[in-house]
Coordinates of C-alpha atoms in Angstrom, one line a residue:
Y21 CA 4.3 -4.1 17.4
Y22 CA 6.2 -5.5 14.4
F23 CA 4.4 -7.0 11.4
P24 CA 6.7 -8.7 8.9
C25 CA 5.3 -9.2 5.4
Q26 CA 8.1 -9.6 2.8
R27 CA 5.6 -10.3 0.0
W28 CA 4.0 -8.7 -3.0
L29 CA 0.7 -6.9 -2.8
A30 CA 0.3 -7.0 -6.6
V31 CA -2.2 -8.6 -9.0
E32 CA 0.6 -9.9 -11.3
E33 CA 2.9 -11.2 -8.6
D34 CA 2.9 -13.9 -5.9
D35 CA -0.7 -15.0 -5.3
G36 CA -2.2 -11.9 -6.8
Q37 CA -3.6 -10.5 -3.6
I38 CA -3.4 -6.7 -2.9
V39 CA -4.5 -6.9 0.7
R40 CA -2.8 -9.0 3.5
E41 CA -3.4 -9.8 7.1
L42 CA -0.3 -9.7 9.2
V43 CA 0.3 -10.8 12.8
P44 CA 2.8 -9.4 15.2
V45 CA 6.2 -11.1 15.9
D46 CA 8.8 -10.6 18.6
E47 CA 10.9 -7.5 17.9
A48 CA 14.2 -9.5 17.9
F49 CA 13.2 -11.0 14.5
V50 CA 13.1 -7.6 12.8
K51 CA 15.5 -5.4 14.8
K52 CA 18.7 -6.8 13.4
D53 CA 18.9 -4.7 10.3
T54 CA 16.8 -1.7 11.2
E55 CA 19.1 0.4 13.3
N56 CA 20.2 2.8 10.6
D57 CA 17.4 2.5 8.0
G58 CA 15.6 5.8 8.1
Q59 CA 15.2 6.8 11.7
S60 CA 16.7 10.1 10.6
L61 CA 13.2 10.7 9.3
A62 CA 11.6 14.1 10.1
T63 CA 10.7 12.9 13.6
L64 CA 10.3 16.3 15.0
G65 CA 7.4 17.0 12.7
L66 CA 5.9 13.7 13.6
E67 CA 6.3 14.4 17.3
Q68 CA 4.4 17.6 16.8
K69 CA 1.8 15.8 14.8
A70 CA 1.4 13.3 17.6
K71 CA 0.6 16.0 20.0
S72 CA -1.8 17.8 17.7
T73 CA -5.5 17.2 17.2
T74 CA -7.1 16.7 13.8
Y75 CA -10.5 18.2 13.2
T76 CA -12.8 17.5 10.2
V77 CA -14.7 20.7 9.4
K78 CA -17.8 20.4 7.2
V79 CA -19.4 23.7 6.0
K80 CA -22.9 23.8 4.4
T81 CA -23.7 26.7 2.1
G82 CA -27.4 27.5 2.1
D83 CA -29.7 26.7 -0.8
K84 CA -30.7 30.3 -1.6
K85 CA -30.2 32.5 -4.6
N86 CA -26.6 34.0 -4.6
A87 CA -25.8 32.0 -1.4
G88 CA -22.4 30.9 -2.6
T89 CA -19.2 33.0 -2.2
D90 CA -15.9 33.5 -4.1
A91 CA -14.4 35.3 -1.1
N92 CA -11.6 33.7 1.1
V93 CA -13.3 32.0 4.0
F94 CA -11.5 31.5 7.4
I95 CA -12.4 29.9 10.7
T96 CA -11.1 30.0 14.3
L97 CA -11.9 27.2 16.8
Y98 CA -12.0 28.2 20.5
G99 CA -11.5 25.6 23.1
S100 CA -11.5 25.5 26.9
K101 CA -7.6 25.7 26.9
D102 CA -6.7 27.7 23.7
D103 CA -7.7 28.6 20.2
T104 CA -6.4 27.6 16.8
G105 CA -5.8 31.1 15.5
I106 CA -7.2 32.1 12.1
V107 CA -7.2 29.1 9.7
S108 CA -8.0 29.6 6.0
L109 CA -10.3 27.0 4.5
K110 CA -8.5 26.7 1.2
A111 CA -8.8 23.1 -0.2
S112 CA -12.2 21.4 0.1
K113 CA -11.9 17.6 0.0
I114 CA -15.2 17.3 -1.8
N115 CA -15.6 20.1 -4.3
K116 CA -13.1 21.8 -6.5
N117 CA -15.2 24.9 -6.5
K118 CA -15.9 25.5 -2.9
F119 CA -18.8 27.3 -1.0
E120 CA -21.3 26.9 -3.9
R121 CA -25.0 27.1 -3.3
G122 CA -26.5 24.1 -1.5
K123 CA -23.2 22.3 -1.3
V124 CA -21.2 20.8 1.7
D125 CA -17.5 21.3 1.7
E126 CA -15.0 19.4 3.9
F127 CA -11.7 20.6 5.3
T128 CA -9.0 19.2 7.7
V129 CA -7.7 21.5 10.4
E130 CA -4.8 20.5 12.6
S131 CA -3.9 22.3 15.8
V132 CA -2.5 21.8 19.2
D133 CA -4.9 20.5 21.9
I134 CA -7.3 23.4 22.5
G135 CA -9.4 21.4 25.0
D136 CA -13.2 21.1 24.7
L137 CA -14.7 23.0 21.8
K138 CA -16.7 26.0 23.0
K139 CA -17.4 28.2 20.0
I140 CA -16.1 29.1 16.5
K141 CA -15.7 32.3 14.5
I142 CA -16.2 32.0 10.8
G143 CA -16.1 34.7 8.2
H144 CA -14.6 35.9 4.9
D145 CA -12.5 38.7 3.5
N146 CA -15.2 40.2 1.3
K147 CA -12.9 39.9 -1.8
G148 CA -13.9 38.7 -5.3
N149 CA -16.9 39.1 -7.6
A150 CA -19.6 37.4 -5.6
T151 CA -18.7 37.8 -1.9
G152 CA -22.0 37.6 0.0
W153 CA -22.4 34.1 1.6
F154 CA -25.4 32.4 3.2
L155 CA -23.9 29.9 5.8
E156 CA -26.3 27.2 6.8
W157 CA -24.2 25.3 9.4
V158 CA -20.7 24.1 10.4
E159 CA -20.0 20.6 11.7
I160 CA -16.8 19.8 13.5
D161 CA -15.7 16.2 14.1
A162 CA -12.9 15.9 16.8
P163 CA -11.9 12.2 17.0
S164 CA -9.5 12.8 19.9
L165 CA -12.4 14.2 21.9
G166 CA -14.9 11.7 20.7
Q167 CA -17.3 14.5 19.7
C168 CA -19.0 15.7 16.6
L169 CA -20.5 19.2 17.1
K170 CA -23.0 21.1 15.0
F171 CA -22.8 24.9 14.8
P172 CA -26.1 26.1 13.2
C173 CA -26.0 29.6 11.5
G174 CA -28.7 30.1 8.9
R175 CA -27.6 33.7 8.3
W176 CA -25.9 35.9 5.6
L177 CA -22.3 36.9 5.9
D178 CA -22.8 39.8 3.5
K179 CA -22.2 43.6 3.7
S180 CA -25.6 44.2 2.1
E181 CA -27.7 41.6 3.8
D182 CA -28.9 40.9 7.4
D183 CA -26.8 43.0 9.8
G184 CA -24.0 43.6 7.3
A185 CA -21.5 41.4 9.2
V186 CA -19.0 39.2 7.2
E187 CA -17.9 37.1 10.2
R188 CA -19.9 35.5 13.0
I189 CA -19.3 33.8 16.3
I190 CA -21.4 30.6 16.5
F191 CA -22.0 28.2 19.5
P192 CA -22.7 24.5 19.2
A193 CA -26.2 23.1 19.4
E194 CA -26.0 20.8 22.4
L195 CA -28.8 18.6 21.4
Q196 CA -27.1 17.9 18.0
T197 CA -23.8 16.9 19.6
I198 CA -22.8 13.3 18.9
E199 CA -20.6 11.6 21.5
Y200 CA -18.4 8.5 20.8
I201 CA -15.4 6.8 22.2
P202 CA -12.3 9.1 21.6
F203 CA -9.8 8.0 19.0
V204 CA -6.1 7.6 19.9
P205 CA -3.0 8.3 17.8
Y206 CA -1.0 5.5 16.4
E207 CA 2.5 5.8 14.9
I208 CA 2.6 3.6 11.8
T209 CA 5.9 3.0 10.2
V210 CA 5.9 1.3 6.8
Y211 CA 9.0 -0.3 5.2
T212 CA 8.9 -0.9 1.4
S213 CA 11.3 -3.6 0.2
D214 CA 14.5 -3.0 -1.7
I215 CA 13.7 -5.0 -4.8
F216 CA 12.9 -4.0 -8.4
G217 CA 9.5 -2.5 -8.8
A218 CA 8.7 -2.6 -5.1
G219 CA 7.2 0.9 -4.8
T220 CA 3.5 1.8 -5.3
D221 CA 1.5 4.9 -6.0
A222 CA -1.8 3.2 -5.1
D223 CA -4.0 4.3 -2.2
V224 CA -2.6 2.3 0.8
F225 CA -4.9 1.6 3.7
I226 CA -4.8 -0.1 7.0
V227 CA -7.1 -1.7 9.6
L228 CA -6.0 -2.6 13.2
Y229 CA -7.6 -5.5 15.1
G230 CA -7.6 -5.7 18.9
S231 CA -8.9 -8.5 21.1
D232 CA -12.6 -9.5 21.3
G233 CA -13.1 -8.6 17.6
I234 CA -12.6 -4.9 18.1
C235 CA -11.3 -3.2 15.0
T236 CA -10.7 0.2 13.5
Q237 CA -12.3 1.7 10.4
Q238 CA -10.3 1.2 7.2
K239 CA -8.0 4.2 7.0
S240 CA -6.0 5.5 4.0
L241 CA -2.4 6.4 5.0
C242 CA -2.1 9.2 2.4
L243 CA -4.3 12.3 2.4
N244 CA -4.2 12.8 -1.3
K245 CA -2.8 11.7 -4.7
R246 CA 0.3 13.8 -4.3
E247 CA 1.3 11.9 -1.1
Q248 CA 0.5 8.6 -2.8
R249 CA 3.2 9.6 -5.4
M250 CA 5.7 10.6 -2.8
Y251 CA 5.4 7.7 -0.3
F252 CA 6.0 3.9 -0.6
E253 CA 8.9 4.2 -2.9
R254 CA 11.4 1.3 -3.2
N255 CA 13.6 0.9 -0.1
S256 CA 11.8 3.7 1.8
V257 CA 10.6 4.1 5.3
N258 CA 7.4 6.2 5.7
Q259 CA 6.0 7.1 9.1
F260 CA 2.4 8.3 9.8
I261 CA 0.5 9.5 12.8
V262 CA -3.0 8.3 12.4
E263 CA -6.0 8.9 14.8
L264 CA -8.0 5.7 15.0
E265 CA -10.5 3.9 17.3
D266 CA -8.7 2.6 20.3
V267 CA -8.4 -1.2 19.9
G268 CA -6.9 -1.6 23.4
D269 CA -3.5 -2.7 24.7
M270 CA -3.2 -5.6 22.3
I271 CA -3.0 -5.4 18.5
E272 CA -3.7 -9.0 17.4
K273 CA -3.3 -8.4 13.7
I274 CA -3.5 -5.8 11.0
R275 CA -5.0 -5.7 7.5
I276 CA -3.0 -3.7 5.1
G277 CA -3.5 -3.3 1.4
H278 CA -4.2 -0.9 -1.5
T279 CA -6.9 -0.2 -3.9
G280 CA -5.0 -1.3 -7.0
G281 CA -5.2 2.1 -8.8
G282 CA -2.5 4.4 -10.1
V283 CA 0.2 3.8 -12.8
N284 CA 2.3 1.3 -10.8
P285 CA 0.0 -0.2 -8.1
G286 CA 2.1 -3.4 -7.4
W287 CA 3.8 -3.1 -4.0
H288 CA 6.4 -5.3 -2.2
L289 CA 5.9 -4.6 1.5
D290 CA 8.8 -5.6 3.8
R291 CA 7.2 -4.9 7.2
V292 CA 5.1 -2.5 9.3
A293 CA 5.8 -1.3 12.9
I294 CA 3.0 0.3 15.0
R295 CA 3.2 2.2 18.3
R296 CA 0.1 3.2 20.2
L297 CA 0.7 6.7 21.5
L298 CA -0.6 7.9 24.8
P299 CA -2.7 11.1 24.7
N300 CA 0.1 13.2 26.1
G301 CA 2.4 12.4 23.2
K302 CA 4.5 9.7 24.9

């Protein structure tokens, strides 16, 4: 699907709008000048990302005295086909200081398709000043499976508490599993125009609309501010693999825009190309 724009998304330019709805056109309209403009992107990495599954991992530290930990926490997800190997939970998306008493931290874990989630192993390396940790629960959202699973723990991971273990294997609570329609990966390619001031460092988001009023959630294309600074530069081509609700075989329109923040939010968008990827990465 090809969505030409060739307009500003900027408060001070054009009509002042920073969000636009675009409808698809025949590919012949946009193909003429695109043969050599950035298809030398790191497509291998994207191919791998298309075949990978993204999990959102939420971790709740208990609300007890000395429940938080300064140790390095790791997790392994075990599925019906494979496991993720040991993954360090380094950067919480919610809290700068992670695994504090009574707090929920959120992490993104990417892996190959491991099949249906069966169990997890979570633990820490027992290093630091305050290492003992009271883990309340872990919640894992797997959009490609259409499942959000809760792994209740309610125990210490502490050499001097409970049974002295600093890692535990936990199974999901079936009654707390939430099922929904699985997400599918879309390849979204964004072309920023080659005119002065075209680039933006604002938070760019997209919504896809299918037939019968079906639409996806609003999804930011960048994961963090560092990516916002790197992408959407003048005359650049940026490609993303995004897992979103399946809007079906027809994308009737898209809504793309930005939040208007950052030092240079104004953006001149040339066009967007979107491919719905099949689950096997084709």
